[in-house]
mmCIF file of C-alpha atoms in Angstrom:
data_model
loop_
_atom_site.group_PDB
_atom_site.id
_atom_site.type_symbol
_atom_site.label_atom_id
_atom_site.label_comp_id
_atom_site.label_asym_id
_atom_site.label_seq_id
_atom_site.Cartn_x
_atom_site.Cartn_y
_atom_site.Cartn_z
ATOM 1 C CA MET K 1 108.905 92.957 172.756
ATOM 2 C CA ALA K 2 109.342 90.705 169.548
ATOM 3 C CA GLY K 3 110.688 87.840 171.299
ATOM 4 C CA VAL K 4 108.059 87.981 174.116
ATOM 5 C CA ALA K 5 105.398 88.024 171.603
ATOM 6 C CA SER K 6 106.430 85.345 169.731
ATOM 7 C CA VAL K 7 106.035 82.721 172.638
ATOM 8 C CA THR K 8 102.378 83.560 173.225
ATOM 9 C CA GLY K 9 100.987 81.148 170.779
ATOM 10 C CA VAL K 10 103.526 78.340 172.556
ATOM 11 C CA VAL K 11 101.942 79.118 176.122
ATOM 12 C CA MET K 12 98.601 79.495 174.897
ATOM 13 C CA GLU K 13 97.147 76.171 174.969
ATOM 14 C CA PRO K 14 98.936 75.448 178.428
ATOM 15 C CA LEU K 15 97.226 78.438 180.011
ATOM 16 C CA GLN K 16 93.966 77.301 178.602
ATOM 17 C CA HIS K 17 94.371 73.796 180.096
ATOM 18 C CA GLU K 18 95.816 75.363 183.721
ATOM 19 C CA PHE K 19 93.204 78.054 184.337
ATOM 20 C CA GLY K 20 90.571 77.733 181.387
ATOM 21 C CA TRP K 21 91.317 80.877 180.072
ATOM 22 C CA PRO K 22 90.130 81.340 176.254
ATOM 23 C CA ARG K 23 92.531 82.338 173.852
ATOM 24 C CA ALA K 24 91.261 85.991 173.430
ATOM 25 C CA VAL K 25 92.276 86.468 177.230
ATOM 26 C CA VAL K 26 95.879 84.933 176.852
ATOM 27 C CA ALA K 27 96.443 87.231 173.728
ATOM 28 C CA VAL K 28 95.690 90.199 175.318
ATOM 29 C CA ASN K 29 99.184 90.771 176.628
ATOM 30 C CA VAL K 30 100.058 91.805 173.087
ATOM 31 C CA PHE K 31 97.242 94.036 173.059
ATOM 32 C CA LEU K 32 98.469 95.815 176.259
ATOM 33 C CA CYS K 33 101.897 96.178 175.206
ATOM 34 C CA SER K 34 100.563 97.599 171.883
ATOM 35 C CA ALA K 35 98.353 99.839 173.596
ATOM 36 C CA MET K 36 100.986 101.310 176.441
ATOM 37 C CA ALA K 37 103.338 102.002 173.092
ATOM 38 C CA LEU K 38 100.868 104.381 171.734
ATOM 39 C CA LEU K 39 99.715 105.831 174.861
ATOM 40 C CA LEU K 40 103.253 106.671 175.847
ATOM 41 C CA ALA K 41 104.723 107.337 172.326
ATOM 42 C CA PRO K 42 105.104 110.943 173.144
ATOM 43 C CA VAL K 43 106.854 110.203 176.472
ATOM 44 C CA GLY K 44 109.136 107.896 175.020
ATOM 45 C CA GLY K 45 109.928 110.073 172.192
ATOM 46 C CA ALA K 46 110.576 112.783 174.608
ATOM 47 C CA LEU K 47 112.976 110.835 176.673
ATOM 48 C CA THR K 48 114.915 109.341 173.605
ATOM 49 C CA SER K 49 115.319 112.817 172.691
ATOM 50 C CA ARG K 50 116.387 114.216 176.043
ATOM 51 C CA LEU K 51 118.401 111.423 177.250
ATOM 52 C CA GLY K 52 119.623 109.281 174.502
ATOM 53 C CA ALA K 53 118.590 105.910 173.248
ATOM 54 C CA ARG K 54 121.269 104.194 174.775
ATOM 55 C CA LYS K 55 120.313 105.366 178.276
ATOM 56 C CA VAL K 56 116.520 104.581 177.670
ATOM 57 C CA ALA K 57 117.271 101.193 176.241
ATOM 58 C CA ILE K 58 119.594 100.037 178.954
ATOM 59 C CA GLY K 59 116.809 101.351 181.516
ATOM 60 C CA GLY K 60 114.016 99.697 179.561
ATOM 61 C CA THR K 61 115.738 96.503 179.668
ATOM 62 C CA ILE K 62 116.910 96.578 183.471
ATOM 63 C CA GLY K 63 112.949 96.943 183.907
ATOM 64 C CA ALA K 64 112.045 94.291 181.877
ATOM 65 C CA ILE K 65 113.551 91.593 183.595
ATOM 66 C CA PRO K 66 111.605 91.960 186.850
ATOM 67 C CA GLY K 67 108.743 92.480 184.658
ATOM 68 C CA LEU K 68 108.964 88.967 182.844
ATOM 69 C CA LEU K 69 109.518 87.224 186.174
ATOM 70 C CA LEU K 70 106.131 88.850 187.494
ATOM 71 C CA ILE K 71 104.564 87.459 184.541
ATOM 72 C CA SER K 72 105.680 83.772 185.414
ATOM 73 C CA LEU K 73 104.155 84.448 188.862
ATOM 74 C CA SER K 74 100.389 85.244 187.299
ATOM 75 C CA GLY K 75 97.723 82.604 187.062
ATOM 76 C CA GLY K 76 94.100 81.971 188.429
ATOM 77 C CA SER K 77 92.472 84.840 187.806
ATOM 78 C CA PRO K 78 92.969 86.638 184.539
ATOM 79 C CA TRP K 79 93.426 90.015 186.187
ATOM 80 C CA THR K 80 96.762 88.758 187.325
ATOM 81 C CA TRP K 81 97.772 88.272 183.870
ATOM 82 C CA TYR K 82 96.303 91.387 183.174
ATOM 83 C CA ALA K 83 98.221 93.251 185.831
ATOM 84 C CA ALA K 84 101.660 91.635 185.333
ATOM 85 C CA TRP K 85 101.415 92.606 181.432
ATOM 86 C CA THR K 86 100.264 95.999 182.267
ATOM 87 C CA ALA K 87 103.251 96.491 184.279
ATOM 88 C CA PHE K 88 105.615 94.861 181.533
ATOM 89 C CA ALA K 89 104.089 97.109 178.834
ATOM 90 C CA VAL K 90 105.016 100.340 180.361
ATOM 91 C CA VAL K 91 108.761 99.237 180.391
ATOM 92 C CA ASN K 92 108.699 97.713 177.280
ATOM 93 C CA VAL K 93 108.562 101.125 175.325
ATOM 94 C CA ALA K 94 112.057 101.682 176.048
ATOM 95 C CA ILE K 95 112.851 98.706 174.015
ATOM 96 C CA GLY K 96 110.632 99.152 171.207
ATOM 97 C CA PRO K 97 111.452 99.738 167.626
ATOM 98 C CA MET K 98 111.339 103.459 168.376
ATOM 99 C CA VAL K 99 114.350 103.547 170.332
ATOM 100 C CA TRP K 100 116.556 101.638 167.815
ATOM 101 C CA SER K 101 115.334 103.900 165.019
ATOM 102 C CA VAL K 102 115.832 107.054 166.583
ATOM 103 C CA ALA K 103 119.527 105.770 167.172
ATOM 104 C CA VAL K 104 120.267 104.410 163.478
ATOM 105 C CA SER K 105 118.621 107.469 162.011
ATOM 106 C CA GLY K 106 120.960 109.709 163.429
ATOM 107 C CA LEU K 107 123.867 107.835 162.488
ATOM 108 C CA PHE K 108 122.899 107.018 158.962
ATOM 109 C CA GLU K 109 121.987 109.016 156.023
ATOM 110 C CA HIS K 110 123.070 107.334 152.752
ATOM 111 C CA ALA K 111 122.609 103.764 153.586
ATOM 112 C CA ARG K 112 120.015 104.724 156.424
ATOM 113 C CA GLY K 113 117.655 102.242 154.824
ATOM 114 C CA PHE K 114 119.866 99.119 155.079
ATOM 115 C CA ALA K 115 121.122 100.254 158.688
ATOM 116 C CA LEU K 116 117.399 100.267 159.643
ATOM 117 C CA ALA K 117 116.999 97.047 158.438
ATOM 118 C CA VAL K 118 119.994 95.405 159.915
ATOM 119 C CA THR K 119 119.037 96.996 163.355
ATOM 120 C CA LEU K 120 115.399 95.975 162.959
ATOM 121 C CA SER K 121 116.099 92.373 162.357
ATOM 122 C CA GLY K 122 116.514 91.753 166.043
ATOM 123 C CA GLY K 123 113.083 91.016 165.754
ATOM 124 C CA GLY K 124 113.706 88.287 163.038
ATOM 125 C CA LEU K 125 116.234 86.799 165.472
ATOM 126 C CA ALA K 126 113.920 86.573 167.962
ATOM 127 C CA HIS K 127 111.435 84.728 166.272
ATOM 128 C CA LEU K 128 114.137 82.772 165.018
ATOM 129 C CA LEU K 129 115.102 81.302 168.165
ATOM 130 C CA PHE K 130 112.434 82.074 170.815
ATOM 131 C CA PRO K 131 109.696 79.782 169.596
ATOM 132 C CA SER K 132 111.925 76.590 169.831
ATOM 133 C CA LEU K 133 113.593 77.724 173.189
ATOM 134 C CA ALA K 134 109.641 78.327 174.265
ATOM 135 C CA VAL K 135 108.680 74.726 173.484
ATOM 136 C CA LEU K 136 111.782 73.231 174.962
ATOM 137 C CA MET K 137 111.071 75.194 178.537
ATOM 138 C CA GLU K 138 107.573 74.599 178.181
ATOM 139 C CA ALA K 139 107.765 70.915 177.947
ATOM 140 C CA HIS K 140 110.458 70.684 180.768
ATOM 141 C CA TYR K 141 109.353 73.358 183.141
ATOM 142 C CA GLY K 142 105.812 74.487 181.971
ATOM 143 C CA TRP K 143 104.615 77.970 180.766
ATOM 144 C CA ARG K 144 106.154 79.695 183.858
ATOM 145 C CA GLY K 145 109.690 78.582 182.721
ATOM 146 C CA VAL K 146 109.185 80.112 179.417
ATOM 147 C CA TYR K 147 108.975 83.774 180.882
ATOM 148 C CA ILE K 148 112.033 82.794 183.487
ATOM 149 C CA ALA K 149 114.138 82.143 180.289
ATOM 150 C CA ILE K 150 113.507 84.733 178.592
ATOM 151 C CA ALA K 151 114.158 87.351 181.696
ATOM 152 C CA ALA K 152 117.492 85.324 181.746
ATOM 153 C CA VAL K 153 118.369 86.026 178.142
ATOM 154 C CA PHE K 154 117.568 89.708 178.691
ATOM 155 C CA LEU K 155 120.237 89.690 181.687
ATOM 156 C CA ILE K 156 123.069 87.326 180.085
ATOM 157 C CA VAL K 157 122.759 88.383 176.427
ATOM 158 C CA LEU K 158 120.703 91.634 175.912
ATOM 159 C CA LEU K 159 122.252 93.938 178.618
ATOM 160 C CA PRO K 160 125.761 93.393 178.356
ATOM 161 C CA VAL K 161 125.485 93.801 174.622
ATOM 162 C CA LEU K 162 123.623 97.615 175.383
ATOM 163 C CA LEU K 163 126.161 97.984 178.080
ATOM 164 C CA PHE K 164 129.134 97.812 175.960
ATOM 165 C CA LEU K 165 128.338 97.771 172.068
ATOM 166 C CA PHE K 166 125.251 99.689 171.765
ATOM 167 C CA ARG K 167 125.930 103.770 171.123
ATOM 168 C CA ALA K 168 124.023 106.429 169.343
ATOM 169 C CA ARG K 169 125.201 109.651 167.998
ATOM 170 C CA GLU K 170 125.426 111.485 171.013
ATOM 171 C CA ASP K 171 127.185 108.631 172.916
ATOM 172 C CA LEU K 172 130.071 108.742 170.061
ATOM 173 C CA ALA K 173 130.279 113.021 170.203
ATOM 174 C CA ALA K 174 130.526 112.473 174.163
ATOM 175 C CA THR K 175 133.654 110.203 173.981
ATOM 176 C CA GLN K 176 135.499 112.184 171.343
ATOM 177 C CA PRO K 177 138.778 113.430 172.440
ATOM 178 C CA VAL K 178 139.404 117.151 173.239
ATOM 179 C CA GLU K 179 140.980 118.086 170.235
ATOM 180 C CA ALA K 180 138.396 116.186 167.992
ATOM 181 C CA ILE K 181 135.743 118.212 169.950
ATOM 182 C CA ALA K 182 136.887 121.415 169.078
ATOM 183 C CA VAL K 183 137.215 120.330 165.274
ATOM 184 C CA ASP K 184 133.699 118.855 165.479
ATOM 185 C CA LYS K 185 132.283 122.195 166.929
ATOM 186 C CA ALA K 186 133.616 123.996 164.172
ATOM 187 C CA ALA K 187 132.550 122.155 161.520
ATOM 188 C CA ARG K 188 129.017 122.107 163.050
ATOM 189 C CA VAL K 189 129.227 125.955 162.844
ATOM 190 C CA GLN K 190 128.536 125.228 159.056
ATOM 191 C CA GLU K 191 126.492 121.945 159.503
ATOM 192 C CA PRO K 192 122.396 122.760 158.999
ATOM 193 C CA LEU K 193 120.281 121.790 161.858
ATOM 194 C CA ALA K 194 117.982 118.903 161.475
ATOM 195 C CA THR K 195 115.446 119.743 159.055
ATOM 196 C CA GLY K 196 111.904 118.413 158.166
ATOM 197 C CA LEU K 197 108.321 119.143 159.598
ATOM 198 C CA SER K 198 107.346 119.359 163.359
ATOM 199 C CA LEU K 199 104.812 117.037 164.868
ATOM 200 C CA LYS K 200 101.856 119.345 164.420
ATOM 201 C CA GLN K 201 102.927 119.750 160.679
ATOM 202 C CA ALA K 202 103.327 115.969 160.036
ATOM 203 C CA LEU K 203 99.720 115.436 161.172
ATOM 204 C CA GLY K 204 98.446 118.002 158.823
ATOM 205 C CA THR K 205 99.600 116.080 155.881
ATOM 206 C CA ARG K 206 97.524 113.456 153.650
ATOM 207 C CA HIS K 207 100.863 111.101 153.794
ATOM 208 C CA PHE K 208 100.993 111.113 158.043
ATOM 209 C CA TRP K 209 97.283 109.731 158.084
ATOM 210 C CA GLN K 210 97.761 107.302 154.888
ATOM 211 C CA LEU K 211 100.786 105.969 156.749
ATOM 212 C CA ALA K 212 98.965 105.868 159.997
ATOM 213 C CA LEU K 213 95.981 103.851 158.218
ATOM 214 C CA LEU K 214 98.733 101.406 156.637
ATOM 215 C CA ALA K 215 100.342 100.401 159.813
ATOM 216 C CA LEU K 216 96.802 99.904 161.484
ATOM 217 C CA VAL K 217 95.561 97.460 158.819
ATOM 218 C CA VAL K 218 98.873 96.017 158.092
ATOM 219 C CA ALA K 219 99.877 95.266 161.812
ATOM 220 C CA PHE K 220 96.494 93.870 162.356
ATOM 221 C CA VAL K 221 97.345 91.253 159.458
ATOM 222 C CA GLU K 222 100.992 90.720 160.819
ATOM 223 C CA GLY K 223 99.630 90.297 164.710
ATOM 224 C CA THR K 224 97.031 87.651 163.846
ATOM 225 C CA LEU K 225 99.115 85.415 161.669
ATOM 226 C CA THR K 226 102.278 85.770 163.612
ATOM 227 C CA VAL K 227 100.764 85.379 167.316
ATOM 228 C CA HIS K 228 98.398 82.507 166.127
ATOM 229 C CA LEU K 229 100.984 80.920 163.734
ATOM 230 C CA PHE K 230 101.735 78.136 166.230
ATOM 231 C CA PRO K 231 98.243 77.100 167.048
ATOM 232 C CA ILE K 232 97.159 77.627 163.358
ATOM 233 C CA LEU K 233 99.751 75.168 161.948
ATOM 234 C CA LYS K 234 99.104 72.467 165.017
ATOM 235 C CA GLU K 235 95.160 73.004 164.217
ATOM 236 C CA GLU K 236 96.238 72.263 160.501
ATOM 237 C CA GLY K 237 97.359 68.949 161.622
ATOM 238 C CA LEU K 238 101.316 69.539 162.187
ATOM 239 C CA SER K 239 103.181 68.459 165.354
ATOM 240 C CA GLY K 240 104.256 71.105 167.871
ATOM 241 C CA ALA K 241 107.749 70.569 167.196
ATOM 242 C CA THR K 242 107.365 70.883 163.649
ATOM 243 C CA ALA K 243 104.944 74.108 163.861
ATOM 244 C CA ALA K 244 108.142 75.197 166.378
ATOM 245 C CA GLY K 245 110.424 74.677 163.218
ATOM 246 C CA ILE K 246 108.233 76.927 160.924
ATOM 247 C CA ALA K 247 107.943 79.946 163.166
ATOM 248 C CA SER K 248 111.722 79.545 163.359
ATOM 249 C CA ALA K 249 111.938 79.351 159.568
ATOM 250 C CA MET K 250 109.685 82.540 159.871
ATOM 251 C CA GLY K 251 112.114 84.292 161.841
ATOM 252 C CA LEU K 252 115.173 83.860 159.139
ATOM 253 C CA SER K 253 112.673 84.845 156.519
ATOM 254 C CA LEU K 254 111.958 88.120 158.508
ATOM 255 C CA ILE K 255 115.665 88.755 158.654
ATOM 256 C CA VAL K 256 116.026 88.129 154.900
ATOM 257 C CA GLY K 257 113.138 90.135 154.624
ATOM 258 C CA ARG K 258 114.656 92.875 156.701
ATOM 259 C CA LEU K 259 117.562 93.154 154.816
ATOM 260 C CA VAL K 260 116.751 92.770 151.240
ATOM 261 C CA THR K 261 113.996 95.323 151.962
ATOM 262 C CA GLY K 262 116.623 97.724 153.393
ATOM 263 C CA ILE K 263 118.933 97.390 150.488
ATOM 264 C CA LEU K 264 115.661 98.064 148.016
ATOM 265 C CA LEU K 265 114.738 101.085 149.952
ATOM 266 C CA ASP K 266 117.842 102.569 149.141
ATOM 267 C CA ARG K 267 117.393 102.123 145.482
ATOM 268 C CA LEU K 268 113.810 102.132 144.948
ATOM 269 C CA PRO K 269 110.718 104.316 145.711
ATOM 270 C CA SER K 270 109.939 103.364 149.297
ATOM 271 C CA SER K 271 106.148 103.360 148.364
ATOM 272 C CA HIS K 272 106.619 100.063 146.062
ATOM 273 C CA VAL K 273 108.681 98.375 148.489
ATOM 274 C CA PHE K 274 105.964 98.936 151.158
ATOM 275 C CA ALA K 275 103.589 97.431 148.799
ATOM 276 C CA ALA K 276 105.513 94.629 147.585
ATOM 277 C CA SER K 277 105.975 93.491 151.259
ATOM 278 C CA ILE K 278 102.239 93.529 151.613
ATOM 279 C CA LEU K 279 101.793 91.178 148.765
ATOM 280 C CA PHE K 280 103.770 88.411 150.410
ATOM 281 C CA LEU K 281 101.291 88.837 153.451
ATOM 282 C CA LEU K 282 98.512 88.485 150.958
ATOM 283 C CA PHE K 283 99.972 85.225 149.350
ATOM 284 C CA CYS K 284 100.400 83.942 153.070
ATOM 285 C CA CYS K 285 96.864 84.319 153.736
ATOM 286 C CA PHE K 286 95.824 82.314 150.974
ATOM 287 C CA MET K 287 98.472 79.478 151.645
ATOM 288 C CA ALA K 288 97.262 79.355 155.176
ATOM 289 C CA ARG K 289 93.996 78.175 153.884
ATOM 290 C CA VAL K 290 95.592 75.221 152.213
ATOM 291 C CA VAL K 291 98.125 73.544 154.773
ATOM 292 C CA ALA K 292 95.922 70.485 155.399
ATOM 293 C CA GLY K 293 98.967 68.531 157.608
ATOM 294 C CA ASN K 294 101.295 69.271 154.444
ATOM 295 C CA ALA K 295 104.495 70.391 156.424
ATOM 296 C CA THR K 296 105.969 71.888 152.803
ATOM 297 C CA ILE K 297 102.946 74.473 152.557
ATOM 298 C CA GLY K 298 103.462 75.071 156.422
ATOM 299 C CA ILE K 299 107.084 76.123 155.616
ATOM 300 C CA ALA K 300 105.940 78.501 152.610
ATOM 301 C CA VAL K 301 103.309 80.118 154.945
ATOM 302 C CA GLY K 302 106.083 80.684 157.426
ATOM 303 C CA ILE K 303 108.679 81.969 154.919
ATOM 304 C CA LEU K 304 106.010 84.442 153.261
ATOM 305 C CA LEU K 305 104.643 85.623 156.380
ATOM 306 C CA GLY K 306 108.477 86.537 157.048
ATOM 307 C CA LEU K 307 109.206 88.119 154.276
ATOM 308 C CA GLY K 308 106.358 90.422 154.326
ATOM 309 C CA SER K 309 106.458 91.277 158.052
ATOM 310 C CA GLY K 310 110.453 91.953 157.571
ATOM 311 C CA GLY K 311 109.472 94.617 154.776
ATOM 312 C CA THR K 312 106.471 96.754 156.755
ATOM 313 C CA THR K 313 108.092 97.776 159.725
ATOM 314 C CA GLY K 314 111.356 98.878 158.539
ATOM 315 C CA THR K 315 109.749 100.605 155.385
ATOM 316 C CA LEU K 316 107.945 102.583 157.902
ATOM 317 C CA ALA K 317 110.785 103.652 159.905
ATOM 318 C CA TYR K 318 112.521 104.382 156.834
ATOM 319 C CA MET K 319 109.527 106.609 155.426
ATOM 320 C CA THR K 320 109.054 108.509 158.307
ATOM 321 C CA GLY K 321 112.647 110.073 157.899
ATOM 322 C CA ARG K 322 112.403 110.574 154.071
ATOM 323 C CA TYR K 323 108.692 112.054 154.340
ATOM 324 C CA PHE K 324 108.772 114.323 157.333
ATOM 325 C CA GLY K 325 112.804 114.505 157.893
ATOM 326 C CA LEU K 326 114.477 114.196 161.343
ATOM 327 C CA ARG K 327 113.652 117.413 163.325
ATOM 328 C CA ALA K 328 110.813 115.556 165.124
ATOM 329 C CA TYR K 329 111.502 112.240 163.893
ATOM 330 C CA ALA K 330 110.959 110.368 167.360
ATOM 331 C CA ALA K 331 107.560 112.241 167.980
ATOM 332 C CA ILE K 332 106.217 111.465 164.432
ATOM 333 C CA PHE K 333 107.869 107.747 164.317
ATOM 334 C CA GLY K 334 106.571 107.191 167.877
ATOM 335 C CA MET K 335 103.074 107.940 167.020
ATOM 336 C CA LEU K 336 103.243 105.707 163.729
ATOM 337 C CA ILE K 337 104.841 102.744 165.594
ATOM 338 C CA GLY K 338 102.349 103.361 168.583
ATOM 339 C CA ILE K 339 99.280 102.675 165.759
ATOM 340 C CA PHE K 340 101.101 99.631 164.277
ATOM 341 C CA ALA K 341 101.555 98.424 167.673
ATOM 342 C CA LEU K 342 98.146 98.944 168.458
ATOM 343 C CA GLY K 343 96.709 97.195 165.609
ATOM 344 C CA TYR K 344 99.118 94.145 166.161
ATOM 345 C CA GLY K 345 97.960 94.024 169.578
ATOM 346 C CA ILE K 346 94.217 94.216 169.164
ATOM 347 C CA ALA K 347 94.678 91.288 166.480
ATOM 348 C CA PRO K 348 95.657 88.451 168.567
ATOM 349 C CA SER K 349 92.708 88.902 171.115
ATOM 350 C CA VAL K 350 90.143 89.323 168.224
ATOM 351 C CA ALA K 351 91.568 86.398 166.163
ATOM 352 C CA GLY K 352 91.182 84.225 169.478
ATOM 353 C CA TYR K 353 87.832 85.084 169.778
ATOM 354 C CA ALA K 354 87.002 84.752 166.191
ATOM 355 C CA ARG K 355 88.766 81.250 166.295
ATOM 356 C CA ASP K 356 86.976 80.096 169.372
ATOM 357 C CA ALA K 357 83.623 81.106 167.847
ATOM 358 C CA ALA K 358 83.975 79.738 164.750
ATOM 359 C CA THR K 359 85.685 76.487 166.004
ATOM 360 C CA SER K 360 88.743 77.133 163.238
ATOM 361 C CA TYR K 361 90.634 79.741 161.774
ATOM 362 C CA ALA K 362 89.880 79.102 158.282
ATOM 363 C CA PRO K 363 87.113 82.129 157.975
ATOM 364 C CA LEU K 364 89.737 84.799 159.298
ATOM 365 C CA PHE K 365 92.094 84.038 156.333
ATOM 366 C CA LEU K 366 89.927 85.698 153.306
ATOM 367 C CA TYR K 367 89.064 88.634 155.727
ATOM 368 C CA LEU K 368 93.253 89.035 156.017
ATOM 369 C CA ALA K 369 93.725 88.824 152.510
ATOM 370 C CA PHE K 370 91.293 91.609 151.536
ATOM 371 C CA ALA K 371 92.796 93.966 154.315
ATOM 372 C CA CYS K 372 95.996 93.291 152.446
ATOM 373 C CA ALA K 373 94.756 94.057 148.862
ATOM 374 C CA VAL K 374 93.019 97.529 150.514
ATOM 375 C CA SER K 375 96.675 98.004 151.903
ATOM 376 C CA THR K 376 98.592 97.440 148.878
ATOM 377 C CA VAL K 377 96.712 100.219 147.038
ATOM 378 C CA LEU K 378 97.320 102.455 149.922
ATOM 379 C CA ALA K 379 100.931 101.603 149.803
ATOM 380 C CA PHE K 380 101.149 102.364 145.770
ATOM 381 C CA THR K 381 99.307 105.696 146.180
ATOM 382 C CA LEU K 382 101.581 107.119 148.761
ATOM 383 C CA GLY K 383 103.694 108.734 146.341
ATOM 384 C CA LYS K 384 106.253 111.439 146.990
ATOM 385 C CA GLY K 385 106.538 113.152 150.562
ATOM 386 C CA PRO K 386 104.963 116.413 151.572
ATOM 387 C CA ARG K 387 106.311 119.393 149.119
ATOM 388 C CA ASN K 388 107.080 121.651 152.325
ATOM 389 C CA ALA K 389 108.964 118.834 154.162
ATOM 390 C CA ASN K 390 112.603 119.946 153.329
ATOM 391 C CA VAL K 391 114.557 116.687 154.331
ATOM 392 C CA SER K 392 117.606 115.573 153.058
#
C-alpha cells in the first residue's frame, strides 16, 4: 500500500484537470484502503493465523494486480474512482504491515525490533522509488500509466520475491527433513505455548486504548504530510521534478528512521523511542511553514517526515508484542494498525478539503504541530506493559 499511496500526490493535479474532481475526492483512495484495513482486521488476522503469512501475502499480491488495472480504467464520475479503490482496498489488507509483522514476530525474539524495522523498511523503499517513477510515467503516459506501471512492478518484482524468498515460521517448519522434524517435535514438548493476552484482555487495558489513540492521531499527521507532500512543495514554489526528488529523499530517510528505530527498540524503552519519532514530525510541521521556494528547507521537510514516519509504525508493531505478547498478536496488532490506517486514510481527504477551502496548506501545519505535541506526551506516559501480560 505504501507505494500506491505515495503516488496520490502526483496524480492529484492531473485528475483535477481531466475530471474536475477536488483534492478531497482524489484523496478518498487512501481513506478507502484504510477503512477496509480496520474493518477487515479481524478477518485478516484470522486468515493469517490459519493459512500463514506467506499464502495470504501471495494471494493479496495476485489480487492487487487486476485491482490496480481497474483503477487505471476509472474516470468521469467519481463513483468509478470509489468503486475501483474499494475493490483494491479489500485485497490490500493481505499485503499490509500486519502480514509482514506477524511473520517477523514469529521468527525473531532477541532482535525483533531490528527485524521488524528491516521488514517495514519496504514502505520507505516504495516512497524512495515510486514518486519519481510516477512523475516519469505521468509525463509520458498520463495518470493511468502510473497505476499500470505499479501493477507491472507487483507482477515482475513483488510476486517472484514472495514466491521464491518469503518464508514465515510455519513454512520453515514444513520444509524440515523428517529427522529434523522428529527432533523439533521432541524439543517443542518442553517449549511453552505463545504467551500473552487475548484480544479481549488487551481491550481491557489502558495501554491498548492509549496506543490506539496515539496510532489514530499520529497517522492523521503522517497521512496529511506524506500524501500531500508533493503538492505542498509545489505550492511552496518548487518544481515538480524537485518535489518528486524530495519525496524520494523522504523515502530514503524513512528507511534510515526504521533501521535506527529498530536498533534503539532493542536497547531503550519503546515508549521513549515512540516519543522521539513523533518529535521529528513536530519539527517537520514547523519547517513546512517556511519552505517558500527554498529547496534546502524542502529537503529538510522530507527528511524529518521520513525519520518520524520511519519510527512510528515499526514501534507500534514492536510494542504490540512487548505489551501484549504473541498469543493474539495478529488480532491485536491488526486492530491497532487498522486504527492507524483509519487515521492515515481520513487525513488526505480532510486536508484536501481544508486546503481547497483556505486556498493554502499553511493553516494546517499549526494544527498538526499541536497534534504532535499531544501525542509526544501520550507516548512518554505509556510506561511498562500490562502487569498481567506474561510476555517474553
